Short mmCIF file of C-alpha atoms and ligand atoms in Angstrom, two decimals:
data_model
loop_
_atom_site.label_atom_id
_atom_site.label_comp_id
_atom_site.label_asym_id
_atom_site.label_seq_id
_atom_site.Cartn_x
_atom_site.Cartn_y
_atom_site.Cartn_z
CA UNK A 1 49.81 -237.64 17.37
CA UNK A 2 49.59 -236.28 20.45
CA UNK A 3 52.06 -233.53 21.08
CA UNK A 4 52.53 -231.41 17.49
CA UNK A 5 55.98 -231.11 17.80
CA UNK A 6 56.27 -234.94 17.13
CA UNK A 7 54.79 -234.04 13.57
CA UNK A 8 56.88 -231.16 12.59
CA UNK A 9 57.73 -231.71 8.54
CA UNK A 10 60.45 -232.95 7.63
CA UNK A 11 63.28 -230.46 8.05
CA UNK A 12 63.92 -228.99 4.21
CA UNK A 13 67.31 -228.35 4.11
CA UNK A 14 68.31 -232.35 4.87
CA UNK A 15 65.45 -233.16 2.47
CA UNK A 16 67.34 -231.52 0.04
CA UNK A 17 70.31 -232.89 0.39
CA UNK A 18 69.38 -236.18 0.53
CA UNK A 19 66.64 -235.96 -2.45
CA UNK A 20 70.16 -234.65 -4.16
CA UNK A 21 71.10 -238.47 -3.58
CA UNK A 22 68.25 -239.81 -5.04
CA UNK A 23 66.66 -240.15 -0.81
CA UNK A 24 63.61 -239.39 0.74
CA UNK A 25 63.45 -237.97 3.68
CA UNK A 26 59.84 -239.26 5.30
CA UNK A 27 57.57 -238.44 8.57
CA UNK A 28 56.52 -242.16 9.65
CA UNK A 29 52.63 -241.90 10.22
CA UNK A 30 52.77 -244.31 13.34
CA UNK A 31 49.11 -245.34 11.78
CA UNK A 32 50.64 -246.96 9.12
CA UNK A 33 51.08 -250.35 9.96
CA UNK A 34 53.61 -251.24 6.99
CA UNK A 35 55.68 -248.07 6.92
CA UNK A 36 56.31 -248.92 10.78
CA UNK A 37 57.03 -252.23 10.28
CA UNK A 38 59.95 -251.02 7.84
CA UNK A 39 60.99 -248.51 10.09
CA UNK A 40 61.47 -250.96 12.74
CA UNK A 41 62.64 -253.79 10.92
CA UNK A 42 65.73 -251.03 9.38
CA UNK A 43 66.35 -249.76 13.14
CA UNK A 44 66.80 -253.88 14.29
CA UNK A 45 68.96 -254.11 11.45
CA UNK A 46 70.75 -251.19 12.60
CA UNK A 47 71.57 -251.84 15.84
CA UNK A 48 72.12 -255.22 15.43
CA UNK A 49 69.02 -256.40 17.07
CA UNK A 50 66.61 -259.43 16.39
CA UNK A 51 64.23 -258.96 13.62
CA UNK A 52 61.71 -257.62 14.35
CA UNK A 53 58.43 -260.45 15.27
CA UNK A 54 54.65 -259.59 14.81
CA UNK A 55 54.15 -259.36 18.28
CA UNK A 56 57.01 -257.45 19.28
CA UNK A 57 56.18 -254.86 16.54
CA UNK A 58 52.49 -254.79 17.32
CA UNK A 59 53.88 -253.82 21.17
CA UNK A 60 55.35 -250.79 19.73
CA UNK A 61 52.57 -249.16 17.29
CA UNK A 62 51.47 -247.21 20.43
CA UNK A 63 55.29 -246.25 21.48
CA UNK A 64 55.83 -244.81 17.87
CA UNK A 65 52.78 -242.69 19.11
CA UNK A 66 54.75 -241.06 21.20
CA UNK A 67 57.88 -240.61 19.43
CA UNK A 68 58.75 -238.90 16.04
CA UNK A 69 60.11 -241.57 13.99
CA UNK A 70 61.68 -240.33 10.67
CA UNK A 71 63.04 -242.92 7.44
CA UNK A 72 65.18 -242.50 4.83
CA UNK A 73 64.20 -243.99 1.68
CA UNK A 74 65.93 -245.63 -0.89
CA UNK A 75 63.39 -246.75 -3.21
CA UNK A 76 65.52 -248.61 -5.27
CA UNK A 77 66.67 -250.71 -2.63
CA UNK A 78 64.65 -254.09 -1.66
CA UNK A 79 64.59 -252.83 1.93
CA UNK A 80 63.89 -249.04 1.34
CA UNK A 81 64.10 -247.80 4.93
CA UNK A 82 67.74 -247.38 4.72
CA UNK A 83 67.74 -244.43 7.82
CA UNK A 84 66.11 -244.02 11.34
CA UNK A 85 65.79 -241.43 13.83
CA UNK A 86 63.38 -241.27 16.33
CA UNK A 87 62.56 -238.26 18.30
CA UNK A 88 60.40 -236.97 21.66
CA UNK A 89 60.38 -233.30 23.25
CA UNK A 90 61.24 -234.49 26.74
CA UNK A 91 62.16 -232.78 30.58
CA UNK A 92 65.18 -232.93 31.61
CA UNK A 93 66.01 -232.54 35.33
CA UNK A 94 68.77 -229.62 36.36
CA UNK A 95 70.00 -228.65 38.89
CA UNK A 96 66.94 -226.07 40.71
CA UNK A 97 63.30 -226.83 40.74
CA UNK A 98 62.49 -226.73 37.14
CA UNK A 99 63.44 -228.96 34.30
CA UNK A 100 64.55 -228.01 30.72
CA UNK A 101 62.72 -228.52 27.69
CA UNK A 102 65.22 -231.33 25.37
CA UNK A 103 64.77 -232.50 21.81
CA UNK A 104 65.83 -236.22 22.83
CA UNK A 105 67.21 -238.17 19.76
CA UNK A 106 67.43 -242.11 19.15
CA UNK A 107 67.55 -244.58 16.76
CA UNK A 108 69.82 -242.95 14.52
CA UNK A 109 70.72 -245.79 12.27
CA UNK A 110 72.19 -245.94 8.35
CA UNK A 111 72.08 -249.21 6.51
CA UNK A 112 75.33 -251.27 6.42
CA UNK A 113 74.33 -251.12 2.34
CA UNK A 114 74.45 -246.66 2.22
CA UNK A 115 76.84 -245.83 5.30
CA UNK A 116 79.39 -242.64 4.85
CA UNK A 117 77.76 -240.79 2.11
CA UNK A 118 76.73 -238.35 4.67
CA UNK A 119 73.19 -239.67 5.60
CA UNK A 120 73.51 -240.04 9.39
CA UNK A 121 74.67 -235.68 9.31
CA UNK A 122 71.82 -234.89 7.42
CA UNK A 123 69.50 -236.78 9.97
CA UNK A 124 71.34 -235.34 13.29
CA UNK A 125 71.68 -231.74 11.54
CA UNK A 126 68.09 -232.17 10.62
CA UNK A 127 67.13 -233.19 13.66
CA UNK A 128 69.03 -229.88 15.81
CA UNK A 129 67.48 -227.54 13.13
CA UNK A 130 63.86 -228.71 14.07
CA UNK A 131 64.35 -229.03 17.82
CA UNK A 132 65.28 -225.44 17.60
CA UNK A 133 62.12 -224.71 15.24
CA UNK A 134 60.31 -225.99 17.88
CA UNK A 135 61.73 -222.98 20.47
CA UNK A 136 63.74 -226.10 22.42
CA UNK A 137 66.80 -224.81 24.29
CA UNK A 138 68.41 -228.54 24.44
CA UNK A 139 69.51 -231.58 22.54
CA UNK A 140 70.18 -234.78 23.89
CA UNK A 141 71.53 -238.64 23.04
CA UNK A 142 72.31 -241.60 24.76
CA UNK A 143 75.11 -243.21 22.45
CA UNK A 144 76.55 -246.17 21.36
CA UNK A 145 79.78 -244.73 20.19
CA UNK A 146 81.15 -241.75 21.94
CA UNK A 147 83.33 -241.01 19.25
CA UNK A 148 80.43 -239.33 16.33
CA UNK A 149 78.81 -236.75 18.43
CA UNK A 150 81.13 -233.98 19.56
CA UNK A 151 80.98 -233.10 15.89
CA UNK A 152 77.46 -232.01 16.00
CA UNK A 153 78.57 -230.19 18.75
CA UNK A 154 77.34 -232.69 21.90
CA UNK A 155 79.15 -232.88 24.43
CA UNK A 156 78.97 -235.73 27.60
CA UNK A 157 76.80 -234.35 30.91
CA UNK A 158 76.40 -237.40 32.51
CA UNK A 159 78.53 -240.37 33.81
CA UNK A 160 76.88 -244.11 34.69
CA UNK A 161 79.07 -246.71 36.82
CA UNK A 162 78.45 -250.03 36.17
CA UNK A 163 78.71 -251.74 39.76
CA UNK A 164 79.81 -254.85 41.29
CA UNK A 165 79.02 -255.72 44.45
CA UNK A 166 80.20 -258.98 46.76
CA UNK A 167 77.47 -259.16 49.24
CA UNK A 168 78.85 -261.80 51.22
CA UNK A 169 81.53 -259.72 52.37
CA UNK A 170 79.54 -256.09 53.70
CA UNK A 171 77.17 -255.97 56.16
CA UNK A 172 74.39 -253.00 55.67
CA UNK A 173 74.91 -249.84 57.94
CA UNK A 174 72.30 -248.07 56.71
CA UNK A 175 68.69 -246.74 57.61
CA UNK A 176 65.98 -249.43 58.55
CA UNK A 177 63.31 -247.72 57.11
CA UNK A 178 59.60 -248.48 58.25
CA UNK A 179 57.73 -248.77 55.19
CA UNK A 180 57.84 -252.41 53.48
CA UNK A 181 59.19 -254.10 50.19
CA UNK A 182 57.13 -256.58 48.68
CA UNK A 183 56.61 -258.44 45.85
CA UNK A 184 54.39 -257.63 42.72
CA UNK A 185 53.39 -258.71 39.41
CA UNK A 186 54.93 -257.45 36.45
CA UNK A 187 51.16 -256.44 35.65
CA UNK A 188 50.30 -254.68 39.15
CA UNK A 189 53.68 -253.03 39.11
CA UNK A 190 52.68 -251.22 35.78
CA UNK A 191 50.48 -249.02 37.40
CA UNK A 192 52.33 -247.38 39.75
CA UNK A 193 55.42 -247.19 37.66
CA UNK A 194 54.51 -243.32 36.20
CA UNK A 195 53.63 -242.24 39.09
CA UNK A 196 57.19 -243.40 41.08
CA UNK A 197 59.23 -242.84 37.97
CA UNK A 198 57.93 -239.32 38.17
CA UNK A 199 58.91 -238.77 41.28
CA UNK A 200 62.25 -239.95 41.43
CA UNK A 201 63.07 -238.38 38.23
CA UNK A 202 62.32 -234.51 39.49
CA UNK A 203 64.38 -235.06 42.34
CA UNK A 204 67.26 -236.62 39.85
CA UNK A 205 69.78 -233.65 37.60
CA UNK A 206 69.80 -235.73 34.50
CA UNK A 207 66.80 -238.16 34.54
CA UNK A 208 63.87 -236.97 32.04
CA UNK A 209 60.53 -237.93 31.36
CA UNK A 210 60.04 -241.20 29.50
CA UNK A 211 56.20 -242.08 27.95
CA UNK A 212 54.53 -244.03 30.14
CA UNK A 213 54.86 -246.71 27.40
CA UNK A 214 58.97 -246.14 26.86
CA UNK A 215 58.66 -247.28 30.88
CA UNK A 216 56.54 -250.28 30.46
CA UNK A 217 59.18 -251.58 27.92
CA UNK A 218 61.98 -251.52 30.65
CA UNK A 219 59.71 -254.06 32.47
CA UNK A 220 60.36 -256.33 30.25
CA UNK A 221 57.36 -257.00 27.08
CA UNK A 222 55.80 -260.32 26.85
CA UNK A 223 57.51 -260.79 23.05
CA UNK A 224 60.61 -260.99 25.17
CA UNK A 225 59.61 -264.46 26.44
CA UNK A 226 62.11 -265.85 28.92
CA UNK A 227 63.93 -262.32 29.40
CA UNK A 228 60.90 -260.98 30.59
CA UNK A 229 59.45 -264.37 32.48
CA UNK A 230 63.24 -264.37 34.92
CA UNK A 231 62.35 -260.95 36.02
CA UNK A 232 61.24 -260.21 39.84
CA UNK A 233 59.71 -256.90 40.78
CA UNK A 234 59.30 -255.27 44.36
CA UNK A 235 58.19 -253.04 45.39
CA UNK A 236 58.39 -250.61 48.95
CA UNK A 237 56.04 -248.99 50.09
CA UNK A 238 56.09 -246.44 53.01
CA UNK A 239 54.61 -246.73 56.44
CA UNK A 240 51.56 -244.93 55.22
CA UNK A 241 50.80 -247.86 52.30
CA UNK A 242 52.20 -244.92 49.23
CA UNK A 243 54.76 -247.36 46.81
CA UNK A 244 57.71 -245.12 46.50
CA UNK A 245 60.05 -247.04 45.21
CA UNK A 246 60.73 -250.52 42.84
CA UNK A 247 63.37 -252.85 41.83
CA UNK A 248 63.14 -255.47 38.74
CA UNK A 249 65.84 -258.10 38.85
CA UNK A 250 66.87 -261.21 37.97
CA UNK A 251 69.16 -264.19 39.36
CA UNK A 252 71.50 -265.70 37.50
CA UNK A 253 72.02 -268.80 39.64
CA UNK A 254 75.61 -270.37 40.42
CA UNK A 255 75.17 -274.23 39.29
CA UNK A 256 78.46 -274.81 41.15
CA UNK A 257 77.90 -273.31 44.10
CA UNK A 258 73.49 -272.63 45.00
CA UNK A 259 74.15 -270.14 47.68
CA UNK A 260 76.31 -268.00 45.61
CA UNK A 261 74.22 -266.59 42.50
CA UNK A 262 74.50 -263.16 40.80
CA UNK A 263 71.28 -260.70 41.12
CA UNK A 264 71.62 -258.50 38.17
CA UNK A 265 69.75 -254.99 38.93
CA UNK A 266 67.73 -254.18 35.94
CA UNK A 267 66.11 -250.88 37.15
CA UNK A 268 66.06 -249.22 40.49
CA UNK A 269 64.04 -246.51 40.83
CA UNK A 270 63.68 -244.30 44.49
CA UNK A 271 61.27 -241.52 44.84
CA UNK A 272 62.34 -241.18 48.08
CA UNK A 273 65.58 -241.72 50.69
CA UNK A 274 63.96 -244.20 52.29
CA UNK A 275 62.49 -246.46 49.02
CA UNK A 276 66.37 -246.56 47.98
CA UNK A 277 67.57 -247.92 51.32
CA UNK A 278 65.15 -250.26 51.58
CA UNK A 279 64.76 -251.81 48.26
CA UNK A 280 69.45 -251.78 47.84
CA UNK A 281 69.34 -253.62 51.70
CA UNK A 282 66.79 -255.99 50.44
CA UNK A 283 69.00 -256.66 47.34
CA UNK A 284 72.20 -256.78 49.35
CA UNK A 285 70.72 -259.73 52.22
CA UNK A 286 69.32 -261.62 49.94
CA UNK A 287 69.82 -265.66 50.12
CA UNK A 288 71.72 -267.64 47.46
CA UNK A 289 73.15 -264.31 45.74
CA UNK A 290 77.14 -264.10 46.53
CA UNK A 291 77.12 -260.68 43.83
CA UNK A 292 75.28 -258.15 43.10
CA UNK A 293 75.48 -256.12 39.48
CA UNK A 294 73.70 -252.95 38.42
CA UNK A 295 74.17 -251.31 35.37
CA UNK A 296 73.43 -247.06 34.82
CA UNK A 297 73.95 -246.17 38.50
CA UNK A 298 75.40 -243.10 40.17
CA UNK A 299 79.40 -242.92 39.94
CA UNK A 300 78.51 -241.75 43.57
CA UNK A 301 75.90 -243.86 44.98
CA UNK A 302 74.88 -243.30 48.62
CA UNK A 303 75.26 -247.25 48.92
CA UNK A 304 78.51 -246.57 49.02
CA UNK A 305 78.39 -245.53 52.53
CA UNK A 306 75.75 -247.52 53.37
CA UNK A 307 77.78 -251.24 53.99
CA UNK A 308 80.69 -251.58 56.54
CA UNK A 309 83.16 -252.15 53.61
CA UNK A 310 83.09 -250.01 50.97
CA UNK A 311 85.93 -252.28 48.80
CA UNK A 312 82.89 -255.10 48.09
CA UNK A 313 81.59 -252.20 46.15
CA UNK A 314 83.89 -251.92 42.70
CA UNK A 315 82.70 -249.40 39.65
CA UNK A 316 83.54 -249.10 36.32
CA UNK A 317 81.98 -245.55 34.75
CA UNK A 318 81.87 -244.13 31.23
CA UNK A 319 79.94 -241.59 29.71
CA UNK A 320 76.15 -242.14 28.91
CA UNK A 321 73.82 -238.49 28.51
CA UNK A 322 75.46 -236.13 26.10
CA UNK A 323 73.92 -232.70 26.40
CA UNK A 324 74.34 -229.52 22.99
CA UNK A 325 73.18 -226.08 23.91
CA UNK A 326 70.98 -224.67 20.98
CA UNK A 327 69.80 -221.77 22.66
CA UNK A 328 71.96 -220.62 25.15
CA UNK A 329 69.48 -217.81 27.49
CA UNK A 330 66.84 -220.82 27.03
CA UNK A 331 69.23 -223.41 28.24
CA UNK A 332 71.07 -221.43 30.99
CA UNK A 333 68.03 -219.33 32.00
CA UNK A 334 66.16 -222.80 32.81
CA UNK A 335 67.99 -224.25 35.24
CA UNK A 336 68.54 -223.14 38.91
CA UNK A 337 72.22 -222.52 40.73
CA UNK A 338 73.80 -223.53 43.67
CA UNK A 339 74.65 -219.61 44.48
CA UNK A 340 74.13 -216.50 43.00
CA UNK A 341 77.30 -214.56 41.07
CA UNK A 342 78.35 -213.94 37.47
CA UNK A 343 80.21 -215.28 34.50
CA UNK A 344 81.47 -214.80 31.72
CA UNK A 345 80.80 -217.59 28.81
CA UNK A 346 83.25 -217.10 25.44
CA UNK A 347 81.46 -219.62 23.33
CA UNK A 348 83.05 -220.99 19.99
CA UNK A 349 80.00 -222.91 17.68
CA UNK A 350 80.93 -223.18 14.33
CA UNK A 351 77.46 -224.70 13.90
CA UNK A 352 76.53 -221.01 15.06
CA UNK A 353 73.73 -222.24 17.75
CA UNK A 354 75.81 -221.34 21.07
CA UNK A 355 78.23 -219.02 19.74
CA UNK A 356 78.78 -215.49 21.09
CA UNK A 357 79.89 -213.75 24.33
CA UNK A 358 77.42 -214.41 27.19
CA UNK A 359 77.16 -213.12 30.71
CA UNK A 360 75.02 -215.53 32.63
CA UNK A 361 74.14 -213.47 36.36
CA UNK A 362 72.76 -215.32 39.15
CA UNK A 363 70.19 -213.66 41.61
CA UNK A 364 68.80 -213.98 45.27
CA UNK A 365 66.31 -216.59 44.14
CA UNK A 366 69.00 -218.57 42.05
CA UNK A 367 68.09 -218.76 38.79
CA UNK A 368 69.67 -217.59 36.14
CA UNK A 369 69.54 -214.48 32.99
CA UNK A 370 71.93 -215.21 30.29
CA UNK A 371 72.16 -212.43 27.62
CA UNK A 372 74.70 -211.84 24.68
CA UNK A 373 77.66 -208.81 25.83
CA UNK A 374 80.54 -206.69 23.84
CA UNK A 375 83.17 -207.14 26.86
CA UNK A 376 83.59 -209.11 30.00
CA UNK A 377 82.73 -206.30 32.78
CA UNK A 378 85.26 -205.76 34.97
CA UNK A 379 85.78 -208.99 38.01
CA UNK A 380 83.73 -210.90 36.44
CA UNK A 381 84.93 -214.61 36.79
CA UNK A 382 84.96 -215.50 32.07
CA UNK A 383 85.66 -219.02 30.99
CA UNK A 384 86.52 -220.01 26.95
CA UNK A 385 85.15 -222.91 25.38
CA UNK A 386 83.28 -224.68 22.77
CA UNK A 387 79.38 -226.02 22.76
CA UNK A 388 80.05 -229.67 23.80
CA UNK A 389 82.27 -228.57 26.96
CA UNK A 390 79.12 -225.98 27.35
CA UNK A 391 76.75 -229.11 27.00
CA UNK A 392 78.96 -231.41 30.02
CA UNK A 393 78.75 -228.64 32.10
CA UNK A 394 74.78 -227.62 31.73
CA UNK A 395 73.94 -230.34 34.37
CA UNK A 396 76.83 -229.25 36.95
CA UNK A 397 78.03 -233.00 36.89
CA UNK A 398 81.15 -232.02 35.52
CA UNK A 399 83.72 -229.95 37.27
CA UNK A 400 84.67 -226.65 35.77
CA UNK A 401 88.03 -227.27 37.52
CA UNK A 402 88.52 -230.48 35.38
CA UNK A 403 87.74 -229.21 31.89
CA UNK A 404 90.28 -226.63 32.84
CA UNK A 405 92.82 -229.12 33.79
CA UNK A 406 92.15 -230.58 30.57
CA UNK A 407 92.71 -227.60 28.46
CA UNK A 408 88.43 -227.68 27.35
CA UNK A 409 87.98 -225.16 29.05
CA UNK A 410 90.58 -222.22 29.45
CA UNK A 411 89.73 -219.33 32.00
CA UNK A 412 90.23 -215.98 31.65
CA UNK A 413 92.22 -215.39 34.89
CA UNK A 414 93.48 -217.84 37.57
CA UNK A 415 90.82 -218.68 39.62
CA UNK A 416 87.60 -218.20 37.69
CA UNK A 417 87.86 -222.13 37.06
CA UNK A 418 87.11 -222.26 40.69
CA UNK A 419 84.44 -218.99 40.69
CA UNK A 420 82.51 -220.47 37.73
CA UNK A 421 82.27 -224.00 39.55
CA UNK A 422 80.86 -223.10 42.96
CA UNK A 423 77.79 -221.65 40.50
CA UNK A 424 77.11 -224.43 38.27
CA UNK A 425 77.81 -227.40 40.25
CA UNK A 426 74.66 -229.46 40.83
CA UNK A 427 74.28 -230.46 44.75
CA UNK A 428 73.41 -234.16 43.91
CA UNK A 429 75.39 -236.20 41.00
CA UNK A 430 73.52 -236.29 37.64
CA UNK A 431 72.83 -239.84 36.70
CA UNK A 432 70.50 -241.71 33.76
CA UNK A 433 69.56 -244.72 34.60
CA UNK A 434 68.02 -245.82 31.28
CA UNK A 435 69.09 -245.67 27.86
CA UNK A 436 66.25 -243.77 24.83
C1 LIG B 1 76.42 -244.00 13.12
C2 LIG B 1 76.00 -244.54 11.33
C3 LIG B 1 74.54 -244.07 12.09
C4 LIG B 1 76.58 -243.75 10.64
O1 LIG B 1 76.07 -243.25 9.57
P1 LIG B 1 76.92 -242.67 8.21
O2 LIG B 1 75.04 -242.29 7.25
O3 LIG B 1 77.56 -243.55 7.94
O4 LIG B 1 77.11 -241.26 9.09
P2 LIG B 1 77.79 -240.11 7.69
O5 LIG B 1 78.37 -240.75 6.20
O6 LIG B 1 76.40 -239.12 8.42
O7 LIG B 1 79.38 -239.56 9.01
C5 LIG B 1 78.63 -238.98 9.52
C6 LIG B 1 79.82 -238.07 10.49
O8 LIG B 1 80.33 -239.50 11.29
C7 LIG B 1 81.61 -240.02 11.52
N1 LIG B 1 81.33 -241.43 11.62
C8 LIG B 1 80.35 -242.07 11.58
N2 LIG B 1 80.07 -243.00 11.65
C9 LIG B 1 81.43 -243.32 12.65
C10 LIG B 1 81.43 -244.37 13.56
N3 LIG B 1 80.99 -245.56 14.05
N4 LIG B 1 82.19 -244.13 14.48
C11 LIG B 1 83.15 -242.87 14.44
N5 LIG B 1 82.69 -241.88 13.60
C12 LIG B 1 81.91 -241.92 12.71
C13 LIG B 1 81.93 -240.12 9.91
O9 LIG B 1 83.64 -239.66 9.60
C14 LIG B 1 81.32 -238.81 9.15
O10 LIG B 1 82.41 -237.57 10.09
P3 LIG B 1 82.56 -235.89 8.87
O11 LIG B 1 81.17 -235.91 8.60
O12 LIG B 1 83.42 -235.27 10.39
O13 LIG B 1 83.22 -236.93 8.14
C15 LIG B 1 76.05 -245.84 11.53
O14 LIG B 1 76.99 -246.29 11.12
C16 LIG B 1 75.53 -247.01 12.01
O15 LIG B 1 73.97 -247.35 11.84
N6 LIG B 1 76.19 -247.77 12.90
C17 LIG B 1 75.21 -248.16 13.46
C18 LIG B 1 74.26 -247.52 14.63
C19 LIG B 1 74.60 -246.93 15.42
O16 LIG B 1 75.84 -247.42 16.06
N7 LIG B 1 74.38 -245.93 15.93
C20 LIG B 1 74.45 -244.88 16.51
C21 LIG B 1 73.66 -244.47 17.53
S1 LIG B 1 74.37 -243.71 18.49
#
């Protein structure tokens, strides 16, 4: 395994609790092909995906080397893997120049035959403790069910939008970048994707580093057959010929009106504003397309300001990235801030990780330092909140004012929420364009 954090032993407390139910918590060795296959089969069953094939399993061996893979095993069950979780250490982009280290949790599933006996709880609590052992200040996840994770201290921090664009109704009014958009084959694009993605995610709060192989999955894998073959790929090269963005998409023809197809944006990644403009313009002006559907986009796309009629773009939103703060000084000290100032936070956290009264001090260099305090100093604004709310505020995408009006955050004195917002808000709206 490349990263030693991936092979930290299974959490002893969860192992003991599961053993009391006759179950084993195991770290799956990515070199053990039968064990990886059983785990992938359990994961697919849990998420109601089609059963893996020999080809898809073979493609995923390398991915498993980039993740920590744990299985709950019931030796008496015909399909013994009854619980799955996958984890990887990630750099999460936050406001400010440096990313924050995070324990990215994926693939939480429990066999329908073993549900509601506390297996998922053991897995999640185990990996929160492991994250602390690994020295990471945050755990993060994307969720298929939004009602499960606040009980573990996660709060929704990044919302995403699904866009529906009626292209016949608009003209492009945005800039006309001097570089070129060109078609590229999937395999040729593979070489450019890590560099482009890396530059793009570093300038976008809410994005994280996805290992190279996880990214290739986003381009479609050969085992996905027609789903991969119907994708088209374009790349934007700047004036100097350097690749700065790419888009994968597919077009669904309208058989009743061939000029009115639907273009589905699968993934659009731009490392520069020019790449963003050029790729969107290419999509919007595509012949035989009357409608564009794009998911996992920012709730605040600049695109809206690059077309002649904003109403041609409709969006629906949902929570996407959830954040759990495990180490308050570590998390608040790693992100940057929009202003100097001080803020006191009274955090209620029954699990203990973030509990306490904290003072955040942001200096002239816009970095923060947080430490535990006994009493709020005179004149310092203060907020009382729980651990999920702290997770929701961490990336600066959720206004403190909104949470205060919702009764989720309580301000010490009227006006404290507004003062906190000046410090905490991110100049760029966070987004996460992928599931992990
Ligand atoms: C969701 C899932 C992992 C839960 O596993 P489980 O072992 O049955 O969960 P647990 O028994 O440990 O329950 C943990 C807590 O979550 C709650 N919970 C479990 N599943 C839930 C659901 N689908 N919706 C809401 N709450 C749920 C339980 O009530 C329990 O709460 P409590 O401890 O406060 O009483 C399992 O049902 C599953 O695999 N579902 C399909 C895959 C999936 O959706 N995974 C989640 C990915 S984000």
